[in-house]
PDB file of C-alpha atoms and ligand atoms in Angstrom:
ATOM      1  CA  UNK A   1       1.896  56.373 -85.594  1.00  0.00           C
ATOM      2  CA  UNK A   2      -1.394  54.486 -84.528  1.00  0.00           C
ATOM      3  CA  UNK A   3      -4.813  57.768 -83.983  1.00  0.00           C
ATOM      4  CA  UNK A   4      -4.394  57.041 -79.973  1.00  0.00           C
ATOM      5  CA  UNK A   5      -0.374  57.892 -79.765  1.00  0.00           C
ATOM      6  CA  UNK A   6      -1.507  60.677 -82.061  1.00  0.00           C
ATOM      7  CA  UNK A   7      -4.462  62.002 -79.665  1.00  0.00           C
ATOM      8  CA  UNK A   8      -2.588  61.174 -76.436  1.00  0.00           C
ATOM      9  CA  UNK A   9       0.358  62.939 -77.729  1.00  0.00           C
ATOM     10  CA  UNK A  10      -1.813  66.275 -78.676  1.00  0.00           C
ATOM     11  CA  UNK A  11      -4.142  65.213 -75.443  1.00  0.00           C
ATOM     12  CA  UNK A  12      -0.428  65.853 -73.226  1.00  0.00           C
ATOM     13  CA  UNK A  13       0.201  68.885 -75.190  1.00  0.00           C
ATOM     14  CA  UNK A  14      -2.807  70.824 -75.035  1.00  0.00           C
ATOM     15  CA  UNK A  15      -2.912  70.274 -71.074  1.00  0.00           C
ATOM     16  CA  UNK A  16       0.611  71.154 -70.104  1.00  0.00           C
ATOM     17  CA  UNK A  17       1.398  67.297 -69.550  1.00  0.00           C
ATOM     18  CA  UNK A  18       4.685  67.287 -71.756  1.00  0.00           C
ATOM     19  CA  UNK A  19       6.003  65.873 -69.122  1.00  0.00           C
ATOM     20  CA  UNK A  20       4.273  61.958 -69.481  1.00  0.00           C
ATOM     21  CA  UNK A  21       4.992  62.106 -73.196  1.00  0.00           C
ATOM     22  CA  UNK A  22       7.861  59.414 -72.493  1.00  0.00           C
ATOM     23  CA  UNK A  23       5.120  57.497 -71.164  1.00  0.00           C
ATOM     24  CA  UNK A  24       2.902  57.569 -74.618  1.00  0.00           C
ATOM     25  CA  UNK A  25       3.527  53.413 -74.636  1.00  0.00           C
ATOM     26  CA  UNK A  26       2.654  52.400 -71.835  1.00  0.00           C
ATOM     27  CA  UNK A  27      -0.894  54.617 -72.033  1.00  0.00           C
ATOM     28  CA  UNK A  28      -1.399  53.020 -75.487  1.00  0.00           C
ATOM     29  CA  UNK A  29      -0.758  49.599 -74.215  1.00  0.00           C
ATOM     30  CA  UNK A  30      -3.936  50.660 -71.302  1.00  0.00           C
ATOM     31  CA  UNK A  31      -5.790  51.988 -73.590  1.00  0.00           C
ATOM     32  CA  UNK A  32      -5.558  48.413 -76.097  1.00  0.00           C
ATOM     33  CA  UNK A  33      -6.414  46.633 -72.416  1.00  0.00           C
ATOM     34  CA  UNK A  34      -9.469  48.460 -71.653  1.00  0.00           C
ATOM     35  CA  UNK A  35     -10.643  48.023 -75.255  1.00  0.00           C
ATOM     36  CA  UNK A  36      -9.959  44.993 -75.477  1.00  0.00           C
ATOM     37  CA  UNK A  37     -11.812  44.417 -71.847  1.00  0.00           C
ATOM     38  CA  UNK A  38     -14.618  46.012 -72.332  1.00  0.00           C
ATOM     39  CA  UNK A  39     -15.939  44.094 -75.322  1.00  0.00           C
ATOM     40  CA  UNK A  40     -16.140  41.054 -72.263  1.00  0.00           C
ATOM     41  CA  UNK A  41     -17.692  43.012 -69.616  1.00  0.00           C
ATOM     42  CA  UNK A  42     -18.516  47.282 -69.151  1.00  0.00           C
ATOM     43  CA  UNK A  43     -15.927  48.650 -67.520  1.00  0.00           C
ATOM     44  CA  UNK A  44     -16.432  52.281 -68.971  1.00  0.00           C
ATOM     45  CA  UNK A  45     -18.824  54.110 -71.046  1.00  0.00           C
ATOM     46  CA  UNK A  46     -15.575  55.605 -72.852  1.00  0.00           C
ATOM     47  CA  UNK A  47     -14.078  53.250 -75.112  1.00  0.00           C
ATOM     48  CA  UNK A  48     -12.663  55.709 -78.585  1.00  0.00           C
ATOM     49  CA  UNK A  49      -9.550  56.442 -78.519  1.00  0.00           C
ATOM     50  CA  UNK A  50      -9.688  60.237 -78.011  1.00  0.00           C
ATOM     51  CA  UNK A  51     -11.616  59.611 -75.203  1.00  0.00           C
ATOM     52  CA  UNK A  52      -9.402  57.276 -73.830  1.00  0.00           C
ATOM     53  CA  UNK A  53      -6.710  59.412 -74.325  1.00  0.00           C
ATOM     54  CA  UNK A  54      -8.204  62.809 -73.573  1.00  0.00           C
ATOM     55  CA  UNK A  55     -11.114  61.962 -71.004  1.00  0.00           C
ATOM     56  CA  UNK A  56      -9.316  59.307 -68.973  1.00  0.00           C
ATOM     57  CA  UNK A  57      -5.879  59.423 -69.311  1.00  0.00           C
ATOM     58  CA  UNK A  58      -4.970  62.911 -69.614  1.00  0.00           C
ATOM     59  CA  UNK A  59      -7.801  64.034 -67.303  1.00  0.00           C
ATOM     60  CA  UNK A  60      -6.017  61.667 -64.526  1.00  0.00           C
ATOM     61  CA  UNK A  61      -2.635  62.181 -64.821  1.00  0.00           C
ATOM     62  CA  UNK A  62      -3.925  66.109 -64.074  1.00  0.00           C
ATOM     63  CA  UNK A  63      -3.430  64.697 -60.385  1.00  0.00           C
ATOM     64  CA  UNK A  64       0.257  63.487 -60.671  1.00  0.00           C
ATOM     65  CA  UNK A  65       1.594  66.708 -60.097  1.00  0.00           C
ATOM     66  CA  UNK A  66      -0.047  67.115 -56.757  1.00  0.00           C
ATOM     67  CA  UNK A  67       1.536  63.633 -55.281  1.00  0.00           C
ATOM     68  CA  UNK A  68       4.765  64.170 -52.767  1.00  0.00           C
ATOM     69  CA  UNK A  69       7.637  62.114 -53.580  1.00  0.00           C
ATOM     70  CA  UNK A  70       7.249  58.569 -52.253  1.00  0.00           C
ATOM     71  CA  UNK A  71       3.578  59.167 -51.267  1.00  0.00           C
ATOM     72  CA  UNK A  72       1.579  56.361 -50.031  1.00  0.00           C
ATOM     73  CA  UNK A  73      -1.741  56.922 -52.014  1.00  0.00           C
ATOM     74  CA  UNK A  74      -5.403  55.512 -52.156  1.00  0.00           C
ATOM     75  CA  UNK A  75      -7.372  55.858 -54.792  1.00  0.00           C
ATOM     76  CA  UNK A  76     -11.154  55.321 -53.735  1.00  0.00           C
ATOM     77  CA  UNK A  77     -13.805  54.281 -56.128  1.00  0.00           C
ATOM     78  CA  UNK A  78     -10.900  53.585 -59.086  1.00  0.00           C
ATOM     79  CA  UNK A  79     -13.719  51.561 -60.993  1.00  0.00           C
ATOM     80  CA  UNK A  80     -11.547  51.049 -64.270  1.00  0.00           C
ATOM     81  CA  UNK A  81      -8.611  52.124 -63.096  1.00  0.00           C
ATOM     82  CA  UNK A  82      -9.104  55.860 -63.247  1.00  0.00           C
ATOM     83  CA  UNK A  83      -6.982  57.991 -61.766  1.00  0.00           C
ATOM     84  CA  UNK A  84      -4.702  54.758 -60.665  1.00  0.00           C
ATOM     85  CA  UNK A  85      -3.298  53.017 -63.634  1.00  0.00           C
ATOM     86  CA  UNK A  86      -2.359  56.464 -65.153  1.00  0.00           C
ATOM     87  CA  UNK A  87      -1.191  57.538 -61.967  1.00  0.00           C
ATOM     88  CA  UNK A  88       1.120  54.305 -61.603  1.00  0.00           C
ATOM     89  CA  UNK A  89       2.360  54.443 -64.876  1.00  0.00           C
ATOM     90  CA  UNK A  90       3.653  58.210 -64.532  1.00  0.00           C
ATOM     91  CA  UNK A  91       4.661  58.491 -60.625  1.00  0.00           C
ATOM     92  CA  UNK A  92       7.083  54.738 -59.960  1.00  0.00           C
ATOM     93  CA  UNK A  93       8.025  56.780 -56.931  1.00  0.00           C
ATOM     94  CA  UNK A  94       4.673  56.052 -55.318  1.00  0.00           C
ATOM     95  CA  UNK A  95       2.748  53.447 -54.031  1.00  0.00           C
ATOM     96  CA  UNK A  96      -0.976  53.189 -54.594  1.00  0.00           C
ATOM     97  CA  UNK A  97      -4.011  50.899 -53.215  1.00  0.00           C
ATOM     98  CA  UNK A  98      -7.002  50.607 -55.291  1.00  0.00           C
ATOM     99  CA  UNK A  99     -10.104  50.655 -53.798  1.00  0.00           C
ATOM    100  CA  UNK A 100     -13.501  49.461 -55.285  1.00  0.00           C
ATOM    101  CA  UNK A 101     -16.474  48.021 -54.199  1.00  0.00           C
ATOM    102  CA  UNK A 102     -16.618  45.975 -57.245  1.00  0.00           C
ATOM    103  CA  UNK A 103     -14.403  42.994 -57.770  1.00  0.00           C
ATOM    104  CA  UNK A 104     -14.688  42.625 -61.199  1.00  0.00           C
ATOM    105  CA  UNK A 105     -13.498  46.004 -61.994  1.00  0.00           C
ATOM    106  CA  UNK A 106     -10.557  45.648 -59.617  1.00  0.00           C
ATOM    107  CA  UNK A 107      -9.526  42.399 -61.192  1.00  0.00           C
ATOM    108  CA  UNK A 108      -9.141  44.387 -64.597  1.00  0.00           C
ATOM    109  CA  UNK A 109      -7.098  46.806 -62.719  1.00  0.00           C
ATOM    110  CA  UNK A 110      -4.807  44.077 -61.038  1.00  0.00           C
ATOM    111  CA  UNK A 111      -4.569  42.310 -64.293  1.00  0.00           C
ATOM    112  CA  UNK A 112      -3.754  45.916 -66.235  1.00  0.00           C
ATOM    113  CA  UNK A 113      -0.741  46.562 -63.637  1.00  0.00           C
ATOM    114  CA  UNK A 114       0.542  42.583 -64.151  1.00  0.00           C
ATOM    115  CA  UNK A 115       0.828  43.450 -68.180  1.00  0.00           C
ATOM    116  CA  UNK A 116       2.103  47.051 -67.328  1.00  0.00           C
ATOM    117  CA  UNK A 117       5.022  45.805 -64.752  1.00  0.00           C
ATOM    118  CA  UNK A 118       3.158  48.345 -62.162  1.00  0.00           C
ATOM    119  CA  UNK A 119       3.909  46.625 -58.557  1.00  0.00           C
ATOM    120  CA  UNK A 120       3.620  49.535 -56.516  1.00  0.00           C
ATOM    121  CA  UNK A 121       0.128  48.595 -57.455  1.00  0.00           C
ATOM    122  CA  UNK A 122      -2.005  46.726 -54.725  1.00  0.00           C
ATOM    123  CA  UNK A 123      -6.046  46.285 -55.397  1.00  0.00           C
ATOM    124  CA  UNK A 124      -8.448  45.868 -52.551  1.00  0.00           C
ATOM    125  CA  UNK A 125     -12.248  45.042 -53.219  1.00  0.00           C
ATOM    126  CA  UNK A 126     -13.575  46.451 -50.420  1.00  0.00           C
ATOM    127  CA  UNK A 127     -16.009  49.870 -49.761  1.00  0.00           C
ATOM    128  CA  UNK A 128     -14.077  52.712 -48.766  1.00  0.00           C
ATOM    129  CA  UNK A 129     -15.844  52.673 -45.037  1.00  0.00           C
ATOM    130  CA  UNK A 130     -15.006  49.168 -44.344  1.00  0.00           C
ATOM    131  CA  UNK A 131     -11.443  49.643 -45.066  1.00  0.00           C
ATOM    132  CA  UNK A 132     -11.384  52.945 -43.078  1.00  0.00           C
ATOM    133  CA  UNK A 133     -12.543  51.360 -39.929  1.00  0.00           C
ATOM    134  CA  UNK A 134      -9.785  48.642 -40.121  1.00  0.00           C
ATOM    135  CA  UNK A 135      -5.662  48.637 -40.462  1.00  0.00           C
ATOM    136  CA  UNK A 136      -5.658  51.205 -43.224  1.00  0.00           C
ATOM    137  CA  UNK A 137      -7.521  53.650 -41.145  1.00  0.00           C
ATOM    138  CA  UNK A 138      -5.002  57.054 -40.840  1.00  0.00           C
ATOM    139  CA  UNK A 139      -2.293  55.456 -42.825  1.00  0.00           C
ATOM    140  CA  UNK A 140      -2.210  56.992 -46.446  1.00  0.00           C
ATOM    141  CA  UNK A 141      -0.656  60.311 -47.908  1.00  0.00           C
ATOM    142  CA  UNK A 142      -2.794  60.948 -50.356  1.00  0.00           C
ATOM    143  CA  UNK A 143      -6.490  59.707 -50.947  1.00  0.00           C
ATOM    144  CA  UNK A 144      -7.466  60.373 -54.812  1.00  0.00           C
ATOM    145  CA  UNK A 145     -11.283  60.186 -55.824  1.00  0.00           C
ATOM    146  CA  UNK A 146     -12.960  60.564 -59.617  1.00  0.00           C
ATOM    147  CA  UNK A 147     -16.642  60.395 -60.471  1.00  0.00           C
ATOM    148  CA  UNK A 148     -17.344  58.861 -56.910  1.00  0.00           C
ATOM    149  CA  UNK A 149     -19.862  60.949 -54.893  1.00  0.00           C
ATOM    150  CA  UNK A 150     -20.453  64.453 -53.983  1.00  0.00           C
ATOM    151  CA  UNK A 151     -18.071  66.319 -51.697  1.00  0.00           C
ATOM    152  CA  UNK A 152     -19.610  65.726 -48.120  1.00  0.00           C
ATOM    153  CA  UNK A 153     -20.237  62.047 -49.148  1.00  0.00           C
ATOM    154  CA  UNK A 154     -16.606  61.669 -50.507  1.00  0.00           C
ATOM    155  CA  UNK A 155     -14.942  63.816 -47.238  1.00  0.00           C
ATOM    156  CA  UNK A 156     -16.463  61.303 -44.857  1.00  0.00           C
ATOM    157  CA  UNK A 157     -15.184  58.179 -46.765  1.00  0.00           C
ATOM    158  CA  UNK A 158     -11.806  59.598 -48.001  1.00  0.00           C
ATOM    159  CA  UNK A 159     -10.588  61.640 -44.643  1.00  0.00           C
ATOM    160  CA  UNK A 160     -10.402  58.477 -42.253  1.00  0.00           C
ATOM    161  CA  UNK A 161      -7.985  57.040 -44.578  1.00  0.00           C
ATOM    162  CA  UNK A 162      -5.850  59.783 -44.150  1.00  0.00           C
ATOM    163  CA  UNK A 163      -2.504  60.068 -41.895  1.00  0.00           C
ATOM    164  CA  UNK A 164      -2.925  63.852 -40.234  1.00  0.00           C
ATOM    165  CA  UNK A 165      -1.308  66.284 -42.420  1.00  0.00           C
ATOM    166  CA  UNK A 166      -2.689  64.069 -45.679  1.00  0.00           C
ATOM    167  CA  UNK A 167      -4.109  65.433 -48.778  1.00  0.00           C
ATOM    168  CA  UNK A 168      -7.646  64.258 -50.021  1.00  0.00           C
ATOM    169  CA  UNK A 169      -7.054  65.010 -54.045  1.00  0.00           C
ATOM    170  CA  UNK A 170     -10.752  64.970 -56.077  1.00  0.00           C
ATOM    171  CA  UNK A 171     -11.160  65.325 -59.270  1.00  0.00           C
ATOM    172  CA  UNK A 172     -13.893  66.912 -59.572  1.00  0.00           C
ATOM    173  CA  UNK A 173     -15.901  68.790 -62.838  1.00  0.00           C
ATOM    174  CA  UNK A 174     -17.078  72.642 -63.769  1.00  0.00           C
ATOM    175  CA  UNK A 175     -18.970  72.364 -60.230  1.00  0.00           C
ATOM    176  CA  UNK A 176     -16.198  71.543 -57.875  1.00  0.00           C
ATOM    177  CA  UNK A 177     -16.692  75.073 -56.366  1.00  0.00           C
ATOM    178  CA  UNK A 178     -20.583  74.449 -55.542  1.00  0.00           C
ATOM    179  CA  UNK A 179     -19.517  71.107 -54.010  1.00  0.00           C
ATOM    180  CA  UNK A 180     -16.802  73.250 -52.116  1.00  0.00           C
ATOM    181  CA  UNK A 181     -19.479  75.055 -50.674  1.00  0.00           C
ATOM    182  CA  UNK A 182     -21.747  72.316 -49.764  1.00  0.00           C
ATOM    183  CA  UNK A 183     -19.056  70.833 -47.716  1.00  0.00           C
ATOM    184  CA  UNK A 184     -18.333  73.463 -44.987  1.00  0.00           C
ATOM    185  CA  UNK A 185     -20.130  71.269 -42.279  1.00  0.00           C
ATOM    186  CA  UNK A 186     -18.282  68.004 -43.367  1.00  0.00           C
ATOM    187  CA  UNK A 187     -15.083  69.913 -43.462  1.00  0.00           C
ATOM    188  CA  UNK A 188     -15.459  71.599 -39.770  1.00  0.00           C
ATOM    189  CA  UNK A 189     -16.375  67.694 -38.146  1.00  0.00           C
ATOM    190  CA  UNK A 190     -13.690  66.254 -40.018  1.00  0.00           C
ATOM    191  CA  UNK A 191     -11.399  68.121 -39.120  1.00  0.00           C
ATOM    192  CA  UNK A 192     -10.121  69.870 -42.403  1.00  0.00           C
ATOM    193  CA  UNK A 193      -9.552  72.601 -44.866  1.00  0.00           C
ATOM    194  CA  UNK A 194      -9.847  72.639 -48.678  1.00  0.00           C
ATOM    195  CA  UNK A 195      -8.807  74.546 -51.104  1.00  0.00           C
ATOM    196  CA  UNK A 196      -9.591  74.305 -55.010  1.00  0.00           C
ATOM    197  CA  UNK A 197      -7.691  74.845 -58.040  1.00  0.00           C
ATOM    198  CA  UNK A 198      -9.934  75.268 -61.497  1.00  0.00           C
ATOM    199  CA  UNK A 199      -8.739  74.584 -65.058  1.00  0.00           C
ATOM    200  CA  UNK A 200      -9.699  73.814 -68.168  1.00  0.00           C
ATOM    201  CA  UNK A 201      -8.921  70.728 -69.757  1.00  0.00           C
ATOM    202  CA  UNK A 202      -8.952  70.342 -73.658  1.00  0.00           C
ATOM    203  CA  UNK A 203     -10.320  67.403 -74.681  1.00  0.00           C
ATOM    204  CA  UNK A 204     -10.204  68.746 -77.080  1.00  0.00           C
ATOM    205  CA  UNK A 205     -13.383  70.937 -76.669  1.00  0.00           C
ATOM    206  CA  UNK A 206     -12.864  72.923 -73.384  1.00  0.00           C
ATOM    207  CA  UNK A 207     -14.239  71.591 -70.456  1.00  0.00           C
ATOM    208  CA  UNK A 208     -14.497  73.336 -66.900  1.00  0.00           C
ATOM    209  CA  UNK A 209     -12.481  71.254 -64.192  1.00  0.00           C
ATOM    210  CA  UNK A 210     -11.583  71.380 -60.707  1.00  0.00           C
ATOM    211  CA  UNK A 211      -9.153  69.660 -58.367  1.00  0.00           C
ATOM    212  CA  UNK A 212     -10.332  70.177 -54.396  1.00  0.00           C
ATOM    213  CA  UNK A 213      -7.442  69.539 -52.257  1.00  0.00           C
ATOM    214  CA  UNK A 214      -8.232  68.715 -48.722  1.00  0.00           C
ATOM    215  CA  UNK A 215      -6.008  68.722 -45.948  1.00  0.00           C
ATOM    216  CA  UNK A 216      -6.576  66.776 -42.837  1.00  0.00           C
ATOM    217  CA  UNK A 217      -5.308  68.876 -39.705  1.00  0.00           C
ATOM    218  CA  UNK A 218      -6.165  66.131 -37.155  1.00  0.00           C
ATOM    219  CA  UNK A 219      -7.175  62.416 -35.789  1.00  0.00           C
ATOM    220  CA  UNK A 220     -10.882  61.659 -36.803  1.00  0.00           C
ATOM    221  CA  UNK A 221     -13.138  61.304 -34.592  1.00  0.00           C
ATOM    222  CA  UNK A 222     -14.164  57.937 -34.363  1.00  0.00           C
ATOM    223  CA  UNK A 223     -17.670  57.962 -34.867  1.00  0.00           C
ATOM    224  CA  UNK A 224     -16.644  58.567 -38.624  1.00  0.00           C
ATOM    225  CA  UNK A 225     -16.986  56.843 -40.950  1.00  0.00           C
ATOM    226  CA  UNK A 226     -21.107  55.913 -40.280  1.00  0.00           C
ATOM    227  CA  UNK A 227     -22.281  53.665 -42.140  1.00  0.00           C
ATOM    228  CA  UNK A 228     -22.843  54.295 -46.132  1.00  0.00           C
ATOM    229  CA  UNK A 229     -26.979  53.912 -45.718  1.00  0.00           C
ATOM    230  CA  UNK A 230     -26.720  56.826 -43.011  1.00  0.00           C
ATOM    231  CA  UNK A 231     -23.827  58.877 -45.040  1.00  0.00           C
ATOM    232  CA  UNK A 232     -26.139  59.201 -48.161  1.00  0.00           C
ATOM    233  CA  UNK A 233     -29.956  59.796 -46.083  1.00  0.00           C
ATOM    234  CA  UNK A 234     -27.748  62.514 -44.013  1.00  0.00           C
ATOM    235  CA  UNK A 235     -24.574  63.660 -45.463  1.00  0.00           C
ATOM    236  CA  UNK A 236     -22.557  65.526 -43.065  1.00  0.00           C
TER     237      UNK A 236
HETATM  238  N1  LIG B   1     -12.874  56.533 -60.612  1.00  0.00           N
HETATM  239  C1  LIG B   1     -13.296  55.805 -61.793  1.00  0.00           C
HETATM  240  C2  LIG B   1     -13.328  56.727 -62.983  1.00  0.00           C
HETATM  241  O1  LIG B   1     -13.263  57.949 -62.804  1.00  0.00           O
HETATM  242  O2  LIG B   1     -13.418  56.224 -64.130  1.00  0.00           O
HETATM  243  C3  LIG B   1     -14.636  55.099 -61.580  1.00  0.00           C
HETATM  244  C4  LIG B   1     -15.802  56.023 -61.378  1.00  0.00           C
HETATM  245  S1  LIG B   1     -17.320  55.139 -61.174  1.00  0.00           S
HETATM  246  C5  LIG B   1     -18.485  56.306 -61.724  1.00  0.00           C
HETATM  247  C6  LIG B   1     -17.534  55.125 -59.412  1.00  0.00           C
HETATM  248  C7  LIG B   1     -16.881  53.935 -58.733  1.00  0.00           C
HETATM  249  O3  LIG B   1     -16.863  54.133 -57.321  1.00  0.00           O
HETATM  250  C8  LIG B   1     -17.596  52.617 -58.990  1.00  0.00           C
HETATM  251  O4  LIG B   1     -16.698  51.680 -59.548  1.00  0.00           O
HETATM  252  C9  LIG B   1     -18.087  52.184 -57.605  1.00  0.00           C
HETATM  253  O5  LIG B   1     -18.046  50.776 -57.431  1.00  0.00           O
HETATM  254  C10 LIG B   1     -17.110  52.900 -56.688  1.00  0.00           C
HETATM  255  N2  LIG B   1     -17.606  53.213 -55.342  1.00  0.00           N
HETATM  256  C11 LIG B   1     -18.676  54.003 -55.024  1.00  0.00           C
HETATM  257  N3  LIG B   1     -18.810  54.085 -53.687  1.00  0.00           N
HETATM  258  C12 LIG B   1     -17.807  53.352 -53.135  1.00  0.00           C
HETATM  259  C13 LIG B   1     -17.413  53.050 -51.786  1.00  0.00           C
HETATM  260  N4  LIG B   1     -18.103  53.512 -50.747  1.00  0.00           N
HETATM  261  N5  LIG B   1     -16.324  52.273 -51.605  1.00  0.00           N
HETATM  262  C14 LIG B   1     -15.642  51.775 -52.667  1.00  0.00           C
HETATM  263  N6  LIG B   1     -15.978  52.005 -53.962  1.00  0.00           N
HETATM  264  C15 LIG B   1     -17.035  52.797 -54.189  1.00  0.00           C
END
């Protein structure tokens, strides 16, 4: 057995993902793509196996279990394909739209769901706030969100995208409960409430982790989202 099947396998394990184990070749053929990938262009600062398998993989697929059946999700700022492509490959019940601001990222990602048969799939290189003041605005179950901003700048571009009743998921790190606290203002004008579940997640040296799980109880109002210049001088 190749040293990524063996550190996914212990990576699944260790963080009470038995469950994706029968998914152990599909993550090994990702983790050969982004390899291979980013010797062309930097796509991610993680590129060993264990780290592949432990910091991106496992670390995403953390998320899976908070997805309804059949949901409609976003995932904003997917860069690499992070939560997405794990997402995809464990939940074929769902359909997910990544969203990134950069197009050469997303053209990895399109290209990694072509080799892994993924077509519930769909990229769009776009910035969260554009897409949230078109169509898509309201429309999605789920919005998912690693390594993109802090809370009140993530709750004003991830919220909008949401249908009322939808669940912002973030992924956040050993501060998720600071953020949390940051963010009663943004939560109040948004229309929301959060609450957040901490864990640790072996990889294989324990690491402090959160997932914040916002739920929208209402229409936005419209004057969100401003634009990004304004979000990040005066975050909510
Ligand atoms: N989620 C991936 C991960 O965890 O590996 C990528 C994280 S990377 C640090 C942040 C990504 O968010 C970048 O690819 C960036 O282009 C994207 N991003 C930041 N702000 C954005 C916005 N307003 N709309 C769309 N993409 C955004």
């Amino acid at each position: 057995m190749s040293a990524f099947r063996i550190y996914m396998q212990q990576a699944l394990a260790e963080n009470g993902l038995e469950d994706y184990l029968a998914h152990i070749e599909a993550f090994a053929i990702l983790a050969g793509l982004l390899q291979e990938q980013n010797k062309k262009m930097n796509i991610t600062a993680i590129t060993d196996d264990e780290g592949i398998a432990r910091k991106h993989i496992a670390d995403s697929l953390v998320a899976a279990a908070e997805l309804a059946p059949g949901a409609n999700v976003a995932d904003v700022g997917c860069g690499g394909g992070f939560p997405t492509l794990p997402l995809a490959i464990a939940r074929k019940d769902i359909a997910i739209t990544a969203i990134d601001s950069t197009a050469k990222k997303l053209a990895f990602v399109a290209e990694a769901a072509t080799r892994l048969k993924l077509p519930h799939i769909t990229v769009l290189p776009a910035r969260a706030e554009t897409i949230a003041r078109g169509p898509l605005r309201g429309s999605f179950d789920a919005v998912t969100a690693r390594a993109v901003a802090a809370l009140p700048v993530l709750l004003e571009l991830c919220v909008p995208l949401l249908r009322t009743g939808g669940k912002l998921i973030a992924l956040k790190g050993k501060n998720g409960a600071e953020e949390l606290a940051a963010s009663g203002a943004a939560l109040e004008k948004l229309g929301c409430t959060a609450v957040i579940k901490e864990y640790t997640l072996f990889s294989p040296e324990p690491q402090g982790r959160s997932l914040v799980i916002v739920t929208k109880k209402g229409t936005t109002p419209a004057e969100y989202p401003r634009d990004y210049a304004k979000i990040i001088k005066k975050p909510l």
